[in-house]
């Protein structure tokens, strides 16, 4: 019986035998063959790593099981983060399981409804602030320096350790690493974690190669593409709306070592591919996730991908996290039908 | 590499070798040990079967992979259902994967936002009607009798076949069937499916026993408890707001054969246990799901469960499907903090 990623990959993680593990059975998410995308992009074998099927609906759970486990075993009184959503939802869930208090600073009052609802349900204490993400992060750092409270933002080193297991799972499923990995880049912790995972697994003889990493940032929040910090990052893909990635340097190294590249994608294209993914593959992922699929099409059209390759697109979060986006994207409810004749007329037009 | 429940449990399912399988890698959802609930209910070993981690966020995917696979291989032109949400979201996703058209009749215009957003994203055509669920079902039946369109509501016999695999997974994880299964009852298809699954697995020698089934209905939608149809079912647990269950008779048999029982739980109690589950176990499930946890507490308090038993609570859907419920349940956003001193003051009060 599967008991979560620390239990499963214990020998690859910095965990002591005596430590109590805080887990929600995260990890072991599905790698789904994208048969319909393959018809659109002939010559490729394409998979979707749907990490939105983690317990709180995003890849953050992988890092959070490690971070909260470590905080719990260090007798920390509480955990805290500044977050635009997925991190805080995950923190709150693991803190609940551990019986610990959790605090989330919400920058700018901006957060997707689903993510706030989760954190509230899990029992996090909400601290809305006027400042932006970076200012929130500074406040959290300052507070934790002086109190027995653990910061679980991505500069917590255990987060990346947990997140690297996604690379292990892909290798286990495919029986080797893929040729390319398409991945959203916000704070750049995940691309850093994947690279560490692929390298470690290869060094342990569990795979024969590492993939080229193709990172994608939203046009309005693309510091790595533009080569400088973005003071006021803006994008519909809220999960990657970050102007100064914490793991920028690590991500640059990963891109270089893997012969990868980073590319910006605009918001309209991101939303277009969110719909394309849902309506062709039946997978509903949040906008930030879908940038990896948009990016794959961009790279294919620009002949940056060799034929007969195996590609994995990372889908970091569940579409249900931000359902509003769909309803705001021009959907109009058809008129209400009063009787069978009206229903039949609509159906016959549609078949 | 796991490829979905038809592939995994093929020998137990009515599937032919030549049939093309339509799958989103549903199934193989986590069985999570509820360590904190166990502290509240001493003497029990408690697990949560979190079927909200299926690809579209509910257990419906188990039946839909079968129903859409069969419709596709029968050259049906489209699939259709009347639904208050989870069924249509699941139908739309599998139809998208199969390249088929899908239609959903929405009764009373009532549906949780997340579920509608999903169906829209997956590309379903929406048909809102003035009538209730039963009237919608009749319209769908009549239409399908005269057109090459497959109805995928729960009277589609393949749905229950797919859904029974949840029982198989529980037995595989626990290496036997549990002593008790706590399960929400709406249309009664799922309790029917679980019972079939447990019985079949035992008959194949894969388990040594079958659990007692404890079914739970919402107070305002409890036809099986009250012994008669409910004309205007009402409950906050929209996924089980059904007054005349399609599988009523099968469910009665399952209750009787398993020495189980059925019990009504009121809406306030359902919402109370939704919060309790999220804030103690870190699992955010939709209200209908949480009735199984509320029901477990009810049964425990009424001494209906023997000590030293193993209990599984079925969580049928993801809490993200209906985030609004949380925000409407009396949550008040704390005041926005303007600077570090204000943030620190709130944090110090909270630790």
XYZ file of C-alpha atoms in Angstrom:
702
model
C 0.000 0.000 0.000
C 1.386 3.352 -1.084
C 2.049 5.697 1.839
C 3.336 8.866 0.246
C 6.533 9.954 -1.425
C 8.820 10.118 1.620
C 8.032 6.503 2.436
C 8.399 5.501 -1.210
C 11.638 7.347 -2.017
C 13.095 7.480 1.489
C 16.609 6.453 0.447
C 16.850 9.461 -1.874
C 15.625 12.002 0.675
C 17.223 13.702 3.706
C 15.014 11.973 6.274
C 16.040 10.267 9.509
C 14.609 6.933 10.659
C 13.300 8.392 13.904
C 11.391 11.240 12.258
C 7.605 11.204 12.195
C 6.402 11.558 8.606
C 3.592 13.992 7.825
C 1.985 12.752 4.610
C -1.291 12.927 2.714
C -0.217 10.185 0.282
C 1.021 12.800 -2.165
C 2.950 11.785 -5.283
C 2.517 8.784 -7.576
C 0.452 11.022 -9.874
C -0.536 9.762 -13.272
C 1.571 10.089 -16.399
C -1.061 10.250 -19.136
C -0.350 9.502 -22.798
C -1.578 12.480 -24.827
C -2.833 10.551 -27.831
C -4.732 13.483 -29.320
C -1.853 15.954 -29.004
C 0.305 13.362 -30.732
C -2.008 13.520 -33.759
C -1.456 17.289 -33.895
C 2.326 17.051 -33.486
C 3.378 14.036 -35.598
C 6.697 12.455 -34.748
C 6.470 12.890 -30.986
C 5.514 10.609 -28.113
C 3.811 12.933 -25.627
C 2.925 12.473 -21.958
C 1.245 14.704 -19.397
C 2.497 14.520 -15.802
C -0.728 15.566 -14.061
C 0.499 16.764 -10.688
C -2.837 18.539 -10.181
C -4.002 15.149 -8.878
C -1.978 15.563 -5.706
C -4.056 15.743 -2.486
C -4.405 19.543 -2.464
C -4.461 19.817 -6.250
C -0.916 20.919 -7.017
C 2.723 19.801 -7.161
C 3.400 21.841 -4.020
C 2.382 18.824 -1.933
C 5.601 17.080 -2.918
C 7.735 19.710 -1.262
C 5.331 20.363 1.571
C 5.377 16.805 2.929
C 9.134 17.275 3.399
C 8.985 20.843 4.730
C 6.214 20.193 7.270
C 7.720 16.852 8.311
C 10.973 18.645 9.079
C 9.227 21.533 10.867
C 7.199 19.079 12.963
C 10.239 17.057 13.991
C 12.115 20.263 14.843
C 9.309 21.112 17.297
C 8.356 24.227 15.406
C 5.222 25.866 16.800
C 3.743 26.836 13.466
C 4.417 27.138 9.743
C 4.053 30.261 7.633
C 4.357 31.415 4.033
C 3.608 34.279 1.694
C 1.674 32.863 -1.216
C -0.556 33.582 -4.169
C -2.356 30.312 -3.545
C -1.031 26.825 -4.174
C 1.751 26.954 -1.609
C -0.514 28.156 1.170
C -3.229 25.615 0.397
C -0.666 22.849 0.566
C 0.959 24.230 3.723
C -2.417 24.494 5.451
C -3.332 20.888 4.630
C -0.062 19.416 5.887
C -0.129 21.622 8.986
C -3.656 20.322 9.691
C -2.465 16.729 9.414
C 0.469 17.516 11.715
C -1.748 19.315 14.226
C 0.250 22.515 13.725
C -0.926 26.079 13.316
C -0.429 27.738 9.909
C -0.384 31.340 8.696
C -0.611 32.589 5.123
C 0.253 36.115 3.983
C -1.772 37.015 0.890
C -0.038 39.724 -1.167
C -2.132 42.401 -2.915
C -5.316 40.630 -1.790
C -5.060 38.616 -5.032
C -5.767 34.892 -4.940
C -7.858 32.419 -6.920
C -11.090 31.558 -5.115
C -10.525 27.808 -4.999
C -7.132 28.217 -3.390
C -8.388 30.565 -0.683
C -11.347 28.287 0.042
C -8.963 25.382 0.516
C -6.706 27.216 2.936
C -9.732 28.385 4.926
C -11.146 24.861 5.065
C -7.822 23.424 6.208
C -7.808 25.980 9.003
C -5.010 28.353 8.023
C -5.039 31.817 9.555
C -5.238 34.370 6.760
C -3.114 37.546 6.842
C -3.927 39.805 3.875
C -1.312 42.490 3.228
C -1.114 45.577 1.017
C 2.384 44.726 -0.208
C 3.341 42.459 -3.115
C 4.736 38.924 -2.989
C 8.342 39.976 -2.449
C 7.394 42.281 0.410
C 5.342 39.506 1.982
C 8.298 37.164 1.702
C 10.535 39.664 3.494
C 8.046 39.997 6.341
C 7.856 36.233 6.718
C 11.652 35.947 6.787
C 11.998 38.658 9.420
C 9.308 37.126 11.616
C 10.782 33.612 11.449
C 14.239 34.862 12.420
C 12.859 35.857 15.792
C 10.179 33.244 16.543
C 9.912 29.420 16.631
C 7.928 29.377 13.410
C 9.081 27.663 10.204
C 8.919 29.379 6.837
C 7.792 26.993 4.118
C 8.176 29.224 1.080
C 10.378 27.739 -1.615
C 13.592 28.991 -0.011
C 12.920 26.267 2.563
C 15.521 23.758 1.297
C 13.368 20.695 1.962
C 10.753 21.805 -0.567
C 13.018 21.138 -3.553
C 14.078 17.808 -2.090
C 10.468 16.629 -2.044
C 9.681 18.061 -5.449
C 12.512 16.201 -7.164
C 10.538 12.967 -6.727
C 8.331 13.940 -9.685
C 11.351 13.314 -11.915
C 11.863 9.913 -10.259
C 8.251 8.941 -10.949
C 8.486 9.908 -14.615
C 11.627 7.792 -14.996
C 9.982 4.885 -13.173
C 6.917 5.054 -15.429
C 8.840 5.411 -18.711
C 11.677 3.138 -17.583
C 14.052 5.971 -18.445
C 14.088 9.769 -18.539
C 12.257 11.396 -21.470
C 14.127 13.386 -24.139
C 12.403 16.679 -23.298
C 10.597 18.138 -20.313
C 8.244 21.120 -20.820
C 7.714 22.970 -17.546
C 6.135 26.215 -16.274
C 8.584 28.547 -14.526
C 7.435 30.901 -11.790
C 9.629 30.937 -8.707
C 11.848 28.425 -10.559
C 11.901 25.951 -7.670
C 10.206 23.207 -9.640
C 12.512 23.296 -12.673
C 15.399 23.229 -10.193
C 13.865 20.241 -8.412
C 13.218 18.291 -11.611
C 16.775 18.832 -12.758
C 18.136 17.622 -9.431
C 15.847 14.594 -9.611
C 16.838 13.625 -13.133
C 20.547 14.028 -12.380
C 20.374 12.035 -9.145
C 18.367 9.221 -10.700
C 20.879 8.936 -13.528
C 23.782 8.930 -11.052
C 22.116 6.033 -9.213
C 21.831 4.107 -12.472
C 18.043 4.326 -12.538
C 18.017 6.090 -15.930
C 20.442 6.450 -18.832
C 19.961 10.124 -19.706
C 18.615 13.487 -18.586
C 16.036 15.417 -20.619
C 16.499 18.844 -22.166
C 14.489 21.219 -19.971
C 12.272 23.732 -21.768
C 11.008 26.315 -19.281
C 8.112 28.672 -20.006
C 7.206 31.977 -18.385
C 4.147 34.149 -18.914
C 4.888 37.159 -21.145
C 4.048 39.620 -18.343
C 6.122 37.743 -15.765
C 9.170 36.583 -17.696
C 12.269 37.797 -15.814
C 14.451 34.926 -17.012
C 13.515 35.509 -20.641
C 14.052 39.270 -20.387
C 17.154 39.036 -18.233
C 15.958 41.333 -15.469
C 13.559 41.466 -12.532
C 9.957 42.427 -13.307
C 8.652 44.881 -10.724
C 4.953 44.423 -11.410
C 4.483 40.966 -12.912
C 1.070 40.438 -14.486
C -0.471 37.317 -15.986
C -3.677 35.323 -15.960
C -1.514 32.383 -14.871
C -1.477 33.482 -11.223
C 0.580 30.498 -10.053
C 3.585 31.801 -12.016
C 3.047 35.543 -11.523
C 6.505 36.149 -10.055
C 8.956 38.851 -11.077
C 12.064 37.763 -9.184
C 12.325 33.962 -8.931
C 13.916 32.649 -5.734
C 15.656 29.840 -7.626
C 16.619 31.924 -10.674
C 20.311 30.989 -10.531
C 19.651 27.265 -10.096
C 17.206 27.363 -12.983
C 19.734 29.062 -15.260
C 22.216 26.304 -14.455
C 19.622 23.625 -15.169
C 18.789 25.193 -18.530
C 22.457 25.407 -19.463
C 23.464 21.934 -18.269
C 20.485 20.304 -19.952
C 20.882 22.201 -23.250
C 17.416 23.591 -22.630
C 15.854 26.974 -23.190
C 13.379 29.413 -21.694
C 10.577 31.076 -23.646
C 7.778 33.554 -22.897
C 4.155 32.780 -23.838
C 1.403 35.421 -23.816
C -1.818 35.128 -21.796
C -4.166 34.623 -24.757
C -2.067 31.709 -25.927
C -2.003 30.217 -22.424
C -5.808 30.315 -22.204
C -6.167 28.972 -25.738
C -4.096 25.933 -24.817
C -5.935 25.461 -21.533
C -9.087 24.968 -23.590
C -7.318 22.873 -26.202
C -5.934 20.553 -23.535
C -9.321 20.138 -21.841
C -11.296 19.692 -25.048
C -8.920 17.253 -26.748
C -7.276 15.319 -23.917
C -9.987 15.670 -21.268
C -7.509 17.156 -18.787
C -8.491 20.347 -16.955
C -5.391 22.059 -15.596
C -4.919 25.557 -14.247
C -3.613 28.236 -16.646
C -0.041 28.167 -15.337
C 0.103 24.430 -16.045
C -1.070 24.798 -19.596
C 1.883 26.989 -20.514
C 3.872 23.768 -20.823
C 1.505 22.531 -23.541
C 1.455 25.944 -25.256
C 5.235 25.871 -25.035
C 5.437 22.439 -26.608
C 3.476 23.675 -29.631
C 5.713 26.747 -29.840
C 8.872 24.674 -29.709
C 7.527 22.184 -32.263
C 6.558 24.925 -34.708
C 9.993 26.491 -34.333
C 11.701 23.141 -34.950
C 13.393 23.128 -31.558
C 12.424 19.508 -30.919
C 13.928 16.543 -32.733
C 11.583 14.084 -34.382
C 10.965 10.682 -32.790
C 11.440 12.113 -29.314
C 9.658 11.454 -26.090
C 8.280 14.589 -24.420
C 6.717 15.106 -20.981
C 4.631 18.220 -20.234
C 4.363 19.020 -16.520
C 0.842 20.035 -15.420
C 1.448 21.557 -12.026
C -2.078 22.346 -10.804
C -5.715 21.313 -11.086
C -8.061 23.432 -13.214
C -10.599 23.340 -10.389
C -8.299 25.679 -8.446
C -9.409 28.569 -10.630
C -12.745 27.711 -12.249
C -13.616 31.405 -12.573
C -11.186 31.766 -15.459
C -13.337 29.517 -17.623
C -16.584 31.267 -16.797
C -14.995 34.670 -17.474
C -13.574 33.588 -20.840
C -16.631 34.470 -22.875
C -18.899 31.569 -21.891
C -22.585 32.297 -22.406
C -25.216 30.047 -20.869
C -27.672 28.914 -23.580
C -31.336 29.847 -23.083
C -33.300 27.660 -20.673
C -35.441 25.068 -22.459
C -39.037 24.787 -21.259
C -40.034 21.405 -22.720
C -38.902 18.340 -24.634
C -39.498 19.883 -28.057
C -37.108 22.716 -27.270
C -34.524 20.328 -25.830
C -34.774 18.076 -28.874
C -34.363 21.007 -31.237
C -31.103 22.054 -29.543
C -29.769 18.488 -29.512
C -30.560 17.890 -33.182
C -28.755 21.080 -34.143
C -25.723 19.913 -32.140
C -25.269 16.309 -33.228
C 3.096 2.045 -15.997
C -0.493 2.365 -14.868
C -2.892 2.922 -17.771
C -6.291 3.219 -16.135
C -8.727 0.869 -14.478
C -9.961 -1.030 -17.544
C -6.407 -1.997 -18.413
C -5.656 -2.830 -14.776
C -8.788 -4.866 -13.972
C -9.608 -6.037 -17.497
C -10.325 -9.630 -16.513
C -13.079 -8.478 -14.135
C -14.781 -6.182 -16.635
C -17.057 -6.766 -19.654
C -14.531 -5.580 -22.228
C -13.519 -7.240 -25.500
C -9.916 -7.495 -26.699
C -10.651 -5.604 -29.914
C -12.256 -2.616 -28.193
C -10.465 0.715 -28.092
C -10.186 1.898 -24.488
C -11.008 5.504 -23.643
C -9.139 6.298 -20.431
C -7.754 9.255 -18.498
C -5.796 7.005 -16.116
C -8.682 7.068 -13.641
C -8.644 4.848 -10.564
C -5.760 3.807 -8.303
C -6.751 6.636 -5.962
C -5.142 6.884 -2.567
C -6.386 5.108 0.544
C -5.284 7.471 3.296
C -4.916 6.447 6.950
C -6.972 8.882 9.035
C -4.641 9.054 12.012
C -6.340 12.072 13.575
C -9.871 10.685 13.258
C -8.559 7.539 14.930
C -7.602 9.618 17.985
C -11.193 10.881 18.177
C -12.731 7.424 17.723
C -10.540 5.073 19.765
C -10.694 1.402 18.862
C -11.006 1.871 15.105
C -8.571 1.686 12.225
C -9.865 4.314 9.793
C -9.069 4.939 6.122
C -10.292 7.501 3.608
C -10.743 6.355 0.006
C -10.185 9.723 -1.697
C -11.848 9.243 -5.067
C -11.868 13.030 -5.518
C -8.334 12.506 -6.853
C -9.679 10.949 -10.041
C -8.902 12.920 -13.239
C -12.098 15.002 -13.196
C -12.283 15.121 -9.406
C -14.911 12.489 -8.652
C -15.607 8.744 -8.558
C -17.759 9.137 -11.670
C -14.642 8.681 -13.802
C -14.582 4.988 -12.865
C -17.909 4.345 -14.506
C -17.407 6.824 -17.310
C -14.290 5.166 -18.717
C -16.456 2.054 -19.208
C -19.555 3.866 -20.493
C -17.715 6.059 -23.011
C -15.470 3.197 -24.112
C -18.581 1.157 -24.890
C -20.336 4.064 -26.622
C -17.246 4.750 -28.737
C -16.882 1.140 -29.816
C -20.603 0.972 -30.640
C -20.057 3.899 -33.057
C -22.367 6.157 -31.113
C -22.370 9.712 -32.453
C -22.507 11.423 -29.087
C -23.048 10.918 -25.359
C -25.623 12.653 -23.202
C -26.746 12.869 -19.583
C -28.913 14.825 -17.201
C -26.722 15.856 -14.291
C -26.289 18.107 -11.318
C -22.575 18.192 -11.975
C -20.102 15.375 -11.417
C -21.544 13.012 -14.005
C -21.573 15.625 -16.738
C -18.056 16.840 -15.974
C -16.809 13.276 -16.201
C -18.817 12.536 -19.358
C -17.490 15.666 -21.053
C -13.869 14.796 -20.279
C -14.089 11.233 -21.596
C -16.041 12.363 -24.653
C -13.260 14.895 -25.348
C -10.627 12.161 -25.131
C -12.711 9.960 -27.445
C -13.305 12.800 -29.912
C -17.065 12.509 -29.374
C -19.667 15.204 -28.911
C -21.323 15.480 -25.473
C -24.530 17.099 -24.210
C -25.487 17.829 -20.615
C -28.979 18.691 -19.422
C -28.816 20.864 -16.304
C -31.998 20.557 -14.214
C -33.366 23.630 -12.433
C -30.335 25.645 -13.561
C -28.645 24.423 -10.341
C -25.029 23.325 -10.505
C -21.831 23.982 -8.518
C -19.598 26.483 -10.311
C -16.538 24.242 -10.486
C -18.492 21.442 -12.112
C -20.020 23.686 -14.775
C -16.629 25.258 -15.503
C -15.183 21.800 -16.039
C -17.878 20.700 -18.463
C -17.521 23.951 -20.407
C -13.739 23.569 -20.586
C -14.027 19.970 -21.777
C -16.327 21.193 -24.533
C -19.723 19.794 -23.539
C -22.788 21.456 -25.022
C -24.940 22.785 -22.172
C -28.733 22.377 -22.229
C -30.301 24.109 -19.216
C -33.896 23.021 -18.568
C -36.699 24.258 -16.323
C -37.558 20.745 -15.139
C -35.974 18.816 -12.267
C -33.479 15.935 -12.458
C -36.103 13.233 -13.009
C -37.733 15.196 -15.815
C -34.349 15.743 -17.426
C -33.646 12.022 -17.209
C -36.923 11.239 -18.987
C -36.092 13.643 -21.788
C -32.673 12.072 -22.237
C -34.176 8.574 -22.349
C -36.755 9.560 -24.939
C -34.185 11.273 -27.124
C -31.757 8.324 -27.024
C -34.476 5.865 -28.023
C -34.758 7.611 -31.366
C -31.219 8.765 -32.128
C -27.705 7.233 -32.276
C -26.694 8.917 -29.032
C -25.698 7.034 -25.865
C -27.107 7.927 -22.478
C -24.438 7.778 -19.786
C -26.572 8.426 -16.708
C -26.253 5.744 -14.077
C -28.860 3.492 -15.669
C -26.173 2.868 -18.285
C -25.137 -0.626 -17.059
C -21.435 -0.123 -17.765
C -21.181 2.659 -15.206
C -21.612 0.302 -12.252
C -19.166 -2.158 -13.775
C -16.460 0.492 -13.803
C -17.330 1.798 -10.364
C -16.973 -1.604 -8.692
C -13.190 -1.343 -9.167
C -13.000 1.012 -6.179
C -13.823 -1.994 -3.981
C -11.077 -3.995 -5.694
C -8.538 -1.252 -4.986
C -9.467 -1.078 -1.312
C -9.041 -4.842 -0.977
C -5.728 -4.716 -2.841
C -4.433 -1.953 -0.558
C -5.613 -3.540 2.711
C -4.931 -7.103 1.521
C -8.535 -7.887 2.412
C -11.913 -6.154 2.558
C -12.474 -3.818 5.521
C -15.080 -4.576 8.204
C -17.205 -1.503 7.439
C -17.673 0.811 4.489
C -19.210 4.262 5.062
C -20.619 5.652 1.831
C -22.768 8.576 0.614
C -25.993 7.517 -1.109
C -27.563 9.677 -3.818
C -28.642 7.797 -6.906
C -27.437 4.636 -5.120
C -25.303 3.482 -8.043
C -22.073 3.674 -6.109
C -23.181 1.634 -3.092
C -24.507 -0.923 -5.584
C -21.174 -0.930 -7.402
C -19.108 -1.308 -4.237
C -21.220 -4.235 -3.114
C -20.833 -5.949 -6.469
C -17.084 -5.324 -6.316
C -16.648 -6.716 -2.815
C -18.734 -9.796 -3.602
C -16.922 -10.523 -6.854
C -13.477 -10.085 -5.329
C -14.386 -12.498 -2.541
C -15.753 -15.012 -5.035
C -12.431 -14.861 -6.914
C -10.562 -15.549 -3.680
C -8.992 -12.085 -3.574
C -10.508 -11.307 -0.154
C -11.918 -13.319 2.729
C -14.941 -11.201 3.670
C -17.307 -8.424 2.619
C -17.801 -5.265 4.700
C -21.027 -4.113 6.305
C -22.218 -1.200 4.170
C -23.384 1.901 6.027
C -25.108 4.269 3.589
C -25.840 7.921 4.363
C -28.349 10.296 2.800
C -28.841 13.996 3.384
C -31.837 14.714 5.647
C -33.645 16.643 2.895
C -32.969 13.974 0.271
C -33.359 10.700 2.158
C -35.877 8.554 0.262
C -34.339 5.271 1.403
C -34.398 6.312 5.046
C -37.967 7.593 4.840
C -39.227 4.770 2.669
C -40.726 6.932 -0.060
C -39.750 9.158 -2.978
C -38.928 12.785 -2.154
C -40.513 15.127 -4.692
C -38.394 18.179 -3.975
C -35.103 16.963 -2.514
C -33.019 19.707 -0.921
C -29.524 19.606 0.556
C -26.269 21.511 0.530
C -24.694 18.246 -0.622
C -25.707 18.778 -4.262
C -24.036 15.592 -5.486
C -26.570 13.497 -3.532
C -29.646 15.726 -3.964
C -31.794 12.978 -5.456
C -35.318 12.044 -4.427
C -35.812 8.813 -6.357
C -32.575 6.816 -6.669
C -32.183 4.853 -9.904
C -30.493 1.970 -8.069
C -32.759 2.038 -4.997
C -33.646 -1.660 -5.197
C -30.048 -2.804 -5.663
C -28.968 -0.630 -2.752
C -31.641 -2.134 -0.486
C -30.350 -5.586 -1.343
C -26.759 -4.549 -0.643
C -27.744 -3.133 2.751
C -29.619 -6.293 3.636
C -27.035 -8.786 2.392
C -24.181 -6.929 4.082
C -26.013 -6.442 7.401
C -25.643 -2.722 6.841
C -27.911 0.236 7.461
C -28.931 3.576 6.024
C -29.068 6.810 8.004
C -29.965 10.446 7.332
C -27.587 13.278 8.292
C -28.633 16.944 8.318
C -26.908 19.690 6.336
C -25.337 21.471 9.315
C -23.726 18.242 10.428
C -22.459 17.544 6.895
C -20.787 20.966 6.719
C -19.400 20.591 10.237
C -17.685 17.355 9.259
C -16.444 18.825 5.973
C -14.514 21.351 8.055
C -13.463 18.777 10.621
C -12.077 16.506 7.906
C -10.164 19.346 6.236
C -8.805 20.833 9.442
C -7.736 17.563 11.093
C -6.827 15.246 8.218
C -5.902 17.857 5.601
C -8.395 16.392 3.122
C -10.771 18.787 1.357
C -13.742 16.844 -0.020
C -17.076 18.086 -1.321
C -20.021 18.143 1.121
C -21.638 14.972 -0.239
C -18.409 13.087 0.418
C -18.143 14.252 3.982
C -21.436 12.638 4.907
C -19.520 9.378 5.155
C -17.303 10.853 7.876
C -20.270 12.457 9.637
C -21.978 9.081 9.387
C -19.010 7.280 10.902
C -19.168 9.550 13.960
C -22.920 9.003 14.202
C -22.558 5.239 14.015
C -19.707 5.237 16.540
C -21.642 7.332 19.028
C -24.641 5.018 18.645
C -22.465 1.950 19.196
C -23.270 0.493 15.787
C -19.633 -0.314 15.100
C -17.693 -3.060 16.841
C -14.409 -2.150 18.477
C -11.135 -3.164 16.831
C -12.657 -2.858 13.392
C -11.268 -1.559 10.170
C -13.412 1.147 8.566
C -13.169 2.824 5.152
C -14.964 6.117 4.471
C -15.590 6.785 0.780
C -14.856 10.383 -0.279
C -16.521 10.620 -3.667
C -15.580 14.122 -4.833
C -12.978 16.860 -4.537
C -13.730 19.886 -2.351
C -12.506 22.142 -5.156
C -15.656 21.228 -7.089
C -17.672 23.501 -4.844
C -15.350 26.038 -3.216
C -18.206 28.517 -2.836
C -19.634 26.490 0.035
C -16.620 27.323 2.201
C -16.674 31.022 1.428
C -20.408 31.178 2.143
C -20.080 29.378 5.484
C -19.417 32.455 7.562
C -15.819 33.124 6.553
C -14.723 36.715 7.116
C -11.537 38.041 5.561
C -9.362 39.633 8.272
C -8.481 43.316 7.823
C -5.662 44.079 5.398
C -2.356 44.744 7.158
C -0.442 47.810 5.995
C 3.035 47.091 7.408
C 5.237 44.640 9.280
C 4.177 45.846 12.732
C 0.543 45.065 11.964
C 1.443 41.672 10.465
C 3.586 40.795 13.481
C 0.816 41.761 15.872
C -1.650 39.396 14.179
C 0.885 36.554 14.072
C 1.817 36.913 17.734
C -1.836 36.787 18.731
C -2.230 33.612 16.688
C 0.749 31.498 17.726
